[in-house]
Coordinates of C-alpha atoms in Angstrom, one line a residue:
X49 CA 123.2 19.5 142.6
X50 CA 121.5 17.2 140.3
X51 CA 119.3 18.6 137.3
X52 CA 116.0 17.1 136.1
X53 CA 116.3 16.1 132.3
X54 CA 113.5 17.2 130.4
X55 CA 111.1 15.1 127.9
X56 CA 113.1 17.1 125.1
X57 CA 116.5 15.8 126.3
X58 CA 115.4 12.4 127.2
X59 CA 114.7 11.8 123.7
X60 CA 118.4 12.3 123.0
X61 CA 119.1 9.1 125.2
X62 CA 117.9 7.2 122.4
X63 CA 120.3 6.6 119.5
X64 CA 118.6 6.9 116.4
X65 CA 118.9 4.2 113.6
X66 CA 120.0 1.5 116.3
X67 CA 116.7 -0.1 116.2
X68 CA 117.1 -3.6 114.4
X69 CA 115.6 -7.2 114.5
X70 CA 117.9 -10.2 115.9
X71 CA 117.8 -13.9 115.4
X72 CA 115.6 -13.6 119.0
X73 CA 113.6 -10.5 118.3
X74 CA 114.5 -7.1 118.4
X75 CA 117.0 -4.9 119.9
X76 CA 117.9 -0.8 120.2
X77 CA 120.3 1.3 121.8
X78 CA 120.3 3.9 124.6
X79 CA 123.2 6.3 125.1
X80 CA 123.7 8.1 128.2
X81 CA 124.1 11.9 127.3
X82 CA 123.2 13.3 130.5
X83 CA 125.4 12.6 133.5
X84 CA 127.0 9.5 135.5
X85 CA 123.7 7.4 136.6
X86 CA 122.9 4.2 138.5
X87 CA 120.2 2.1 136.3
X88 CA 117.9 0.9 139.3
X89 CA 115.2 -0.5 137.5
X90 CA 113.7 -1.7 134.2
X91 CA 109.9 -1.1 134.1
X92 CA 108.8 -2.3 130.5
X93 CA 109.5 -1.7 127.0
X94 CA 106.6 -0.8 124.3
X95 CA 107.2 -0.9 120.7
X96 CA 104.0 0.3 119.0
X97 CA 101.2 -1.6 120.5
X98 CA 103.5 -4.2 122.1
X99 CA 104.1 -3.9 125.7
X100 CA 107.0 -6.1 126.9
X101 CA 107.6 -7.2 130.5
X102 CA 110.8 -7.4 132.5
X103 CA 111.0 -11.4 131.6
X104 CA 111.2 -10.3 127.8
X105 CA 114.0 -7.8 128.3
X106 CA 117.8 -8.4 128.5
X107 CA 120.4 -5.5 128.5
X108 CA 124.4 -5.7 127.1
X109 CA 126.1 -3.2 128.8
X110 CA 129.2 -3.7 126.5
X111 CA 132.1 -6.5 126.6
X112 CA 129.7 -9.3 126.9
X113 CA 127.7 -8.4 130.4
X114 CA 124.6 -9.3 129.2
X115 CA 121.9 -9.5 132.0
X116 CA 118.3 -10.3 131.9
X117 CA 115.9 -7.3 133.3
X118 CA 114.5 -10.0 135.8
X119 CA 118.0 -10.6 137.4
X120 CA 118.7 -7.2 137.0
X121 CA 115.8 -5.7 139.0
X122 CA 116.6 -8.3 141.6
X123 CA 120.1 -6.8 141.9
X124 CA 119.5 -4.1 144.5
X125 CA 123.1 -2.4 143.5
X126 CA 122.0 -1.6 140.1
X127 CA 124.4 -0.9 137.5
X128 CA 126.3 2.0 136.7
X129 CA 126.1 3.9 133.2
X130 CA 129.1 6.4 132.6
X131 CA 128.2 9.6 130.2
X132 CA 129.2 8.2 126.7
X133 CA 128.5 4.3 127.5
X134 CA 125.4 2.7 125.8
X135 CA 123.2 0.1 126.8
X136 CA 121.7 -2.3 124.3
X137 CA 118.0 -3.7 125.0
X138 CA 117.4 -6.9 123.7
X139 CA 113.7 -7.8 123.4
X140 CA 112.0 -11.5 122.9
X141 CA 109.4 -10.7 120.7
X142 CA 108.1 -10.7 117.1
X143 CA 110.5 -9.4 114.4
X144 CA 109.5 -6.0 113.1
X145 CA 108.2 -4.9 109.4
X146 CA 110.4 -2.4 107.5
X147 CA 109.1 0.9 108.4
X148 CA 108.8 3.6 111.3
X149 CA 107.8 2.3 114.8
X150 CA 107.3 4.0 118.0
X151 CA 109.3 3.1 121.4
X152 CA 108.7 3.8 124.8
X153 CA 111.3 2.8 127.8
X154 CA 110.3 3.0 131.3
X155 CA 113.2 2.8 133.7
X156 CA 114.4 4.0 136.9
X157 CA 117.9 6.1 137.5
X158 CA 119.5 7.3 140.7
X159 CA 119.9 10.3 141.0
X160 CA 117.1 11.1 138.4
X161 CA 114.2 8.8 139.6
X162 CA 111.6 7.5 137.2
X163 CA 112.6 8.3 133.6
X164 CA 110.5 7.7 130.6
X165 CA 111.8 8.0 126.9
X166 CA 109.5 7.9 123.9
X167 CA 110.8 8.3 120.3
X168 CA 110.4 6.8 116.9
X169 CA 112.8 5.1 114.8
X170 CA 112.8 3.3 111.3
X171 CA 113.8 0.0 110.6
X172 CA 115.2 -1.5 107.2
X173 CA 115.4 -5.0 106.0
X174 CA 117.7 -4.3 103.3
X175 CA 120.9 -6.0 103.8
X176 CA 124.2 -3.9 103.8
X177 CA 126.9 -6.1 102.2
X178 CA 129.7 -3.3 101.7
X179 CA 133.0 -4.2 102.8
X180 CA 133.5 -3.2 106.8
X181 CA 136.9 -2.1 108.5
X182 CA 137.7 -4.7 111.1
X183 CA 137.0 -4.0 114.6
X184 CA 137.2 -5.7 118.0
X185 CA 134.3 -5.4 120.3
X186 CA 136.7 -6.8 123.1
X187 CA 139.7 -4.7 122.5
X188 CA 139.9 -2.6 119.6
X189 CA 143.3 -1.2 120.3
X190 CA 145.0 -4.7 120.7
X191 CA 148.1 -5.7 118.1
X192 CA 145.7 -8.4 116.5
X193 CA 142.6 -6.1 115.9
X194 CA 145.6 -3.2 114.5
X195 CA 146.9 -5.8 112.3
X196 CA 143.6 -6.8 110.9
X197 CA 143.0 -3.2 110.1
X198 CA 146.1 -3.1 108.4
X199 CA 145.8 -6.3 106.2
X200 CA 142.5 -5.0 105.4
X201 CA 143.8 -1.5 104.1
X202 CA 146.4 -3.6 102.2
X203 CA 144.0 -6.0 100.6
X204 CA 141.4 -3.1 99.8
X205 CA 143.6 -1.0 98.2
X206 CA 146.1 -3.3 96.7
X207 CA 149.1 -1.6 98.2
X208 CA 151.9 -2.6 100.7
X209 CA 152.3 -0.2 103.6
X210 CA 155.6 -0.1 105.7
X211 CA 156.0 3.4 107.5
X212 CA 152.3 3.9 108.8
X213 CA 153.0 0.7 110.9
X214 CA 156.1 2.1 112.8
X215 CA 155.1 3.6 116.2
X216 CA 156.5 3.4 119.5
X217 CA 153.7 4.0 122.0
X218 CA 151.1 1.7 123.3
X219 CA 148.1 1.8 121.1
X220 CA 145.8 1.7 123.9
X221 CA 147.1 4.9 125.0
X222 CA 144.8 6.3 122.2
X223 CA 141.4 5.3 123.4
X224 CA 139.2 8.0 123.4
X225 CA 141.5 9.7 120.8
X226 CA 141.4 7.8 117.7
X227 CA 139.0 4.8 116.6
X228 CA 139.8 2.4 114.3
X229 CA 143.7 3.2 114.9
X230 CA 145.7 1.9 112.1
X231 CA 148.8 3.7 112.1
X232 CA 150.6 6.6 112.2
X233 CA 151.1 10.1 109.9
X234 CA 154.7 11.1 110.5
X235 CA 155.0 14.6 110.5
X236 CA 158.5 16.5 110.2
X237 CA 159.2 18.6 113.5
X238 CA 161.6 21.8 112.9
X239 CA 162.7 23.6 116.0
X240 CA 162.9 27.5 115.8
X241 CA 163.9 29.8 118.5
X242 CA 164.4 29.8 121.3
X243 CA 162.0 32.9 121.4
X244 CA 162.3 35.2 124.5
X245 CA 158.9 35.9 125.7
X246 CA 157.8 38.3 128.3
X247 CA 154.5 37.4 129.3
X248 CA 152.4 37.4 132.6
X249 CA 152.6 33.6 132.5
X250 CA 155.4 32.8 129.7
X251 CA 158.6 34.3 130.7
X252 CA 161.9 33.3 129.5
X253 CA 163.3 31.6 126.5
X254 CA 161.5 28.7 124.7
X255 CA 162.3 26.4 121.7
X256 CA 159.4 25.9 119.7
X257 CA 158.7 22.7 117.7
X258 CA 156.7 23.3 114.6
X259 CA 155.5 20.1 112.7
X260 CA 155.4 21.4 109.0
X261 CA 155.9 19.9 105.2
X262 CA 156.3 23.4 104.1
X263 CA 159.6 24.3 102.8
X264 CA 161.0 27.9 104.4
X265 CA 158.4 27.7 107.2
X266 CA 160.5 27.1 110.2
X267 CA 163.2 29.0 108.7
X268 CA 160.9 32.0 108.3
X269 CA 159.7 31.8 112.0
X270 CA 163.1 31.6 113.3
X271 CA 164.0 34.6 111.4
X272 CA 161.1 36.5 112.7
X273 CA 162.3 35.2 116.2
X274 CA 165.5 36.0 116.1
X275 CA 164.7 39.5 115.5
X276 CA 162.2 39.8 117.9
X277 CA 164.9 38.4 120.2
X278 CA 167.3 41.3 119.5
X279 CA 164.6 43.8 120.0
X280 CA 164.2 42.8 123.8
X281 CA 161.5 40.0 123.1
X282 CA 158.0 39.7 122.3
X283 CA 155.4 40.8 125.2
X284 CA 152.2 38.5 125.5
X285 CA 149.2 39.2 127.2
X286 CA 146.0 37.0 127.6
X287 CA 143.0 39.8 127.6
X288 CA 140.0 37.4 127.4
X289 CA 139.2 33.7 128.4
X290 CA 135.7 32.3 127.1
X291 CA 134.4 29.1 125.6
X292 CA 131.0 28.6 124.5
X293 CA 128.0 26.4 123.8
X294 CA 125.0 28.0 122.0
X295 CA 121.6 26.1 122.2
X296 CA 118.7 27.7 120.4
X297 CA 115.0 27.9 121.8
X298 CA 112.2 27.8 119.1
X299 CA 108.8 29.6 120.2
X300 CA 105.4 30.4 118.3
X301 CA 106.5 34.0 117.5
X302 CA 109.2 36.7 118.3
X303 CA 107.2 37.7 121.4
X304 CA 107.5 34.4 123.2
X305 CA 111.2 34.4 122.2
X306 CA 111.6 38.3 123.4
X307 CA 110.2 37.2 126.7
X308 CA 112.4 34.1 127.4
X309 CA 115.3 36.0 126.8
X310 CA 114.5 38.5 129.5
X311 CA 113.7 35.5 131.9
X312 CA 117.1 33.8 131.4
X313 CA 118.7 37.1 132.4
X314 CA 116.7 37.4 135.5
X315 CA 117.3 33.5 136.1
X316 CA 121.3 33.6 135.6
X317 CA 122.2 33.1 139.6
X318 CA 119.6 30.2 139.3
X319 CA 120.9 28.6 136.0
X320 CA 124.8 29.0 137.0
X321 CA 124.9 26.1 139.8
X322 CA 122.9 23.9 137.1
X323 CA 125.6 24.3 134.7
X324 CA 128.3 23.9 137.2
X325 CA 127.0 20.8 138.7
X326 CA 128.5 18.8 135.9
X327 CA 131.8 19.8 136.3
X328 CA 134.3 20.8 138.9
X329 CA 136.3 23.1 136.4
X330 CA 133.6 24.6 134.2
X331 CA 132.5 27.9 135.6
X332 CA 129.6 29.8 133.6
X333 CA 130.7 33.5 133.4
X334 CA 127.4 35.0 131.3
X335 CA 125.1 34.1 128.9
X336 CA 124.6 36.3 126.0
X337 CA 121.1 36.2 124.6
X338 CA 120.6 36.8 120.3
X339 CA 116.9 36.9 119.1
X340 CA 115.7 36.6 115.6
X341 CA 112.7 35.5 114.4
X342 CA 110.6 33.1 116.5
X343 CA 114.3 32.0 118.1
X344 CA 115.9 32.7 121.2
X345 CA 119.9 32.0 120.9
X346 CA 121.7 31.6 124.3
X347 CA 125.3 31.8 124.1
X348 CA 126.8 30.5 127.3
X349 CA 130.1 31.6 128.1
X350 CA 132.7 29.5 130.4
X351 CA 136.2 29.2 131.4
X352 CA 137.5 25.7 131.4
X353 CA 140.8 25.8 133.3
X354 CA 143.5 23.8 131.2
X355 CA 141.3 22.2 128.8
X356 CA 139.9 23.5 125.6
X357 CA 136.6 22.6 127.1
X358 CA 134.3 22.0 123.9
X359 CA 132.7 18.8 125.4
X360 CA 133.1 20.0 129.0
X361 CA 130.9 23.2 128.2
X362 CA 128.3 21.2 126.0
X363 CA 127.7 18.8 128.8
X364 CA 127.2 21.9 131.3
X365 CA 124.8 23.6 128.7
X366 CA 123.2 20.4 128.5
X367 CA 122.3 20.4 132.3
X368 CA 121.7 24.3 132.3
X369 CA 119.2 23.6 129.8
X370 CA 117.4 21.0 131.1
X371 CA 116.6 22.9 134.0
X372 CA 115.4 25.8 132.0
X373 CA 112.9 23.6 129.8
X374 CA 111.5 22.1 133.1
X375 CA 111.2 25.7 134.7
X376 CA 110.3 28.2 132.5
X377 CA 106.6 28.6 132.5
X378 CA 106.1 31.2 129.8
X379 CA 105.3 30.8 126.0
X380 CA 105.5 27.2 125.2
X381 CA 109.1 26.1 124.0
X382 CA 108.5 24.2 120.7
X383 CA 112.1 22.9 119.9
X384 CA 115.5 22.8 121.5
X385 CA 118.7 22.2 119.7
X386 CA 121.7 22.3 122.0
X387 CA 123.8 23.7 119.3
X388 CA 122.7 26.0 116.9
X389 CA 125.8 26.9 114.9
X390 CA 126.0 30.2 117.0
X391 CA 129.1 29.0 119.2
X392 CA 130.5 28.8 115.5
X393 CA 132.6 25.5 116.6
X394 CA 135.6 24.8 114.2
X395 CA 134.1 27.8 111.9
X396 CA 135.6 31.4 111.6
X397 CA 133.3 34.3 112.6
X398 CA 132.6 37.5 113.3
X399 CA 131.3 37.2 116.4
X400 CA 134.2 35.3 117.7
X401 CA 136.5 38.2 116.8
X402 CA 134.2 40.5 118.9
X403 CA 133.2 38.5 121.6
X404 CA 136.3 36.0 122.0
X405 CA 136.6 31.9 122.0
X406 CA 139.0 30.3 124.0
X407 CA 141.9 32.8 124.9
X408 CA 142.0 36.2 123.4
X409 CA 145.6 37.1 123.5
X410 CA 148.0 40.1 122.2
X411 CA 151.7 39.9 121.3
X412 CA 153.1 43.0 120.5
X413 CA 156.9 44.5 120.1
X414 CA 159.1 47.5 119.3
X415 CA 161.7 46.9 116.6
X416 CA 164.1 49.0 116.4
X417 CA 165.0 51.1 113.0
X418 CA 168.4 50.1 112.4
X419 CA 167.8 46.2 113.3
X420 CA 164.9 46.0 110.9
X421 CA 166.7 47.6 108.4
X422 CA 170.1 45.5 108.8
X423 CA 168.2 42.3 109.6
X424 CA 165.0 42.8 106.9
X425 CA 166.4 45.2 104.3
X426 CA 163.0 47.3 105.2
X427 CA 162.2 50.6 106.9
X428 CA 159.7 51.0 109.3
X429 CA 158.0 53.4 107.0
X430 CA 157.8 50.3 104.3
X431 CA 156.5 47.8 106.4
X432 CA 154.0 49.8 108.0
X433 CA 152.6 51.3 104.5
X434 CA 152.6 47.9 103.0
X435 CA 150.3 46.7 106.3
X436 CA 147.8 49.8 105.2
X437 CA 147.8 48.5 101.5
X438 CA 147.2 45.1 103.0
X439 CA 144.3 46.1 105.3
X440 CA 142.4 47.2 102.0
X441 CA 143.0 43.6 100.4
X442 CA 141.6 41.7 103.4
X443 CA 138.7 44.0 103.8
X444 CA 137.6 43.6 100.1
X445 CA 138.0 39.7 100.5
X446 CA 136.3 39.1 103.8
X447 CA 139.0 37.6 105.4
X448 CA 139.3 36.7 109.2
X449 CA 142.8 38.1 109.3
X450 CA 144.4 41.3 108.2
X451 CA 147.8 39.7 108.7
X452 CA 149.9 37.5 106.6
X453 CA 150.0 33.9 107.6
X454 CA 149.2 33.4 111.6
X455 CA 147.6 30.1 110.5
X456 CA 150.9 28.6 109.6
X457 CA 152.6 28.8 113.0
X458 CA 149.3 28.0 114.9
X459 CA 148.6 24.9 112.7
X460 CA 152.3 23.5 113.1
X461 CA 152.2 24.2 116.9
X462 CA 148.9 22.6 117.1
X463 CA 150.0 19.5 115.5
X464 CA 153.2 19.2 117.2
X465 CA 151.6 19.7 120.7
X466 CA 148.3 17.6 120.2
X467 CA 145.7 20.3 120.2
X468 CA 142.6 20.0 118.1
X469 CA 143.9 21.0 114.8
X470 CA 140.2 21.8 113.2
X471 CA 140.0 24.6 115.9
X472 CA 142.6 26.6 113.7
X473 CA 139.6 27.5 111.4
X474 CA 138.7 29.9 114.7
X475 CA 142.4 30.4 115.8
X476 CA 143.4 31.8 112.7
X477 CA 141.7 34.9 113.1
X478 CA 144.0 37.7 113.7
X479 CA 143.8 41.9 114.1
X480 CA 147.2 43.3 112.9
X481 CA 148.4 46.6 113.7
X482 CA 151.7 48.4 113.2
X483 CA 152.7 52.2 113.6
X484 CA 156.0 54.1 113.5
X485 CA 157.1 55.2 116.9
X486 CA 158.0 58.9 117.9
X487 CA 161.7 57.6 117.6
X488 CA 161.0 56.3 114.0
X489 CA 161.0 52.6 115.0
X490 CA 158.4 50.1 114.3
X491 CA 155.5 49.2 116.7
X492 CA 153.8 45.7 115.8
X493 CA 151.0 44.0 117.5
X494 CA 148.5 41.1 116.7
X495 CA 145.4 40.4 118.6
X496 CA 144.2 36.6 118.1
X497 CA 140.6 36.5 119.6
X498 CA 139.5 32.8 119.3
X499 CA 142.5 31.2 120.2
X500 CA 141.4 27.2 121.2
X501 CA 144.7 25.6 123.1
X502 CA 144.9 23.2 126.0
X503 CA 147.3 21.8 127.8
X504 CA 145.0 18.9 129.4
X505 CA 142.9 16.7 127.6
X506 CA 142.2 15.7 124.3
X507 CA 145.6 15.0 122.3
X508 CA 148.1 16.7 124.8
X509 CA 148.5 13.5 126.8
X510 CA 149.7 11.6 123.9
X511 CA 153.1 10.2 123.7
X512 CA 154.7 12.8 121.4
X513 CA 152.8 15.3 121.7
X514 CA 153.2 15.5 125.8
X515 CA 156.9 15.6 124.9
X516 CA 156.8 18.8 122.8
X517 CA 154.4 20.3 125.5
X518 CA 157.2 19.2 127.7
X519 CA 159.7 21.0 125.7
X520 CA 157.8 24.5 126.1
X521 CA 157.3 23.7 130.0
X522 CA 153.5 23.5 129.1
X523 CA 152.4 20.7 131.1
X524 CA 150.8 20.4 134.4
X525 CA 148.1 22.4 136.2
X526 CA 147.6 26.3 135.4
X527 CA 149.8 26.5 132.2
X528 CA 147.5 27.1 129.2
X529 CA 147.7 30.8 129.4
X530 CA 151.4 30.2 129.3
X531 CA 151.2 28.1 126.2
X532 CA 148.7 30.7 124.7
X533 CA 151.5 33.5 125.3
X534 CA 154.0 31.4 123.5
X535 CA 151.7 30.8 120.7
X536 CA 150.9 34.5 120.1
X537 CA 154.7 35.5 120.2
X538 CA 155.5 32.6 117.3
X539 CA 152.4 34.2 115.3
X540 CA 153.5 37.6 115.6
X541 CA 157.4 36.3 114.8
X542 CA 155.9 35.0 111.2
X543 CA 154.0 38.1 110.6
X544 CA 157.4 40.4 111.0
X545 CA 159.2 38.2 109.0
X546 CA 156.9 37.3 105.9
X547 CA 155.6 40.9 105.6
X548 CA 159.1 42.2 105.6
X549 CA 160.0 39.2 102.8
X550 CA 157.1 40.6 100.8
X551 CA 157.8 44.2 101.6
X552 CA 161.8 43.5 100.3
X553 CA 160.8 41.0 97.5
X554 CA 162.4 38.2 99.3
X555 CA 159.4 36.1 99.5
X556 CA 159.8 34.1 96.0
X557 CA 163.6 33.8 96.3
X558 CA 163.5 32.4 99.7
X559 CA 160.9 29.7 98.6
X560 CA 163.1 29.1 95.5
X561 CA 166.2 28.5 98.1
X562 CA 164.7 26.6 100.7
X563 CA 161.3 25.3 99.3
X564 CA 160.2 23.1 96.9
X565 CA 159.4 25.2 93.7
X566 CA 160.8 23.6 91.3

């Protein structure tokens, strides 16, 4: 299924700030942000009141592939422009004066047909003489390109570097993961466990790789893991799965926004296939509508397979919104933004605690009274009461977590396994609960409402990171929920260990013994 890009979305194809003078005339860039297309024809370009025909246009497709538009139009095959790739237009015309200019590009693309991009951009004549990091347009991951950046860093800083240059993988594998690659940051990894997990997806014993520079962290998690194992393991359950993109539509008044929200609710069956046309993985579950002032915020909720899916759902929502912009016939939509800050990407938020982002997973266990006293030197009553007092502190401070330190274990696992570490800002949210059982044992559980993890895509395929995922048995199709359950189990182990250390006053002495408190 093909979606039709609206004029509002077509404006986003143009790369703002790309307009510049060249020795032969003028240049600017268009980046494909819609879907993989085949450009079949270039009609004309107009800058201000100057209309330039195909004889005055050449197109640079990257890697030295520059084609005159006349020759290009004569080739019936056209050229394929993948999502994310740019095409630079070179125009044989007089150079532009400094200031604002209007640009119009008329062309045809399969499967969309005739497209017209109209934008404004400015040009500056002030030279930029600042030092620039070396980059190769032919192969930026070659040994030569990397060495030039290393030499530049040493010359610029006046320092000599040894360890950052040492790595054991082909740098070309980093394409799509890291730009301007120069070296590595070596982070120590300690093993904790094995952790016994009683999950629906993760079942058995797992070695836990924790990447950290914080003394006592691995020891603390290992202590909690041992107690969980002695108690029969940790029970983990994925209870929710949703990844969001949240566009906003702007109207003249609140009534227009309200009516639009009702229309979206009625048209979900027609919107869903438009969104899912961009991916074989992303599935649109539902759309939440939130109204404020004259704005309609739509929170699109997807399942994304083994990928974290932020980019996947962005593309899907882009397609859905293009269809919406073309088909809504009510009050005029004055502005549209693909992300409104309502998905709270890489930000802690209450909506994610309530509505789920990524995986919503619960880890729970019952710790026998005698084991808790023998291993942690606290009673169930002490730990449960400490939790009540801590709840007050968390409430007063406005924290997104009433537990002890779930971000520690999550971050260490994220770094080791190639997750997007910035997602810790959302994933660290937690709801901790404990109670005394009728048998006078301790029941503890933690809900992680927005755990954003992946076992496919992003950094999970890189050399070291993939090895640690293999250590966990979380490589291959259908392993993301398994990984989520393991992460949740590790988090509960950390809550049990640190909570007990604080309750028994072992916290400071442990850091003195194992950390770097000097």
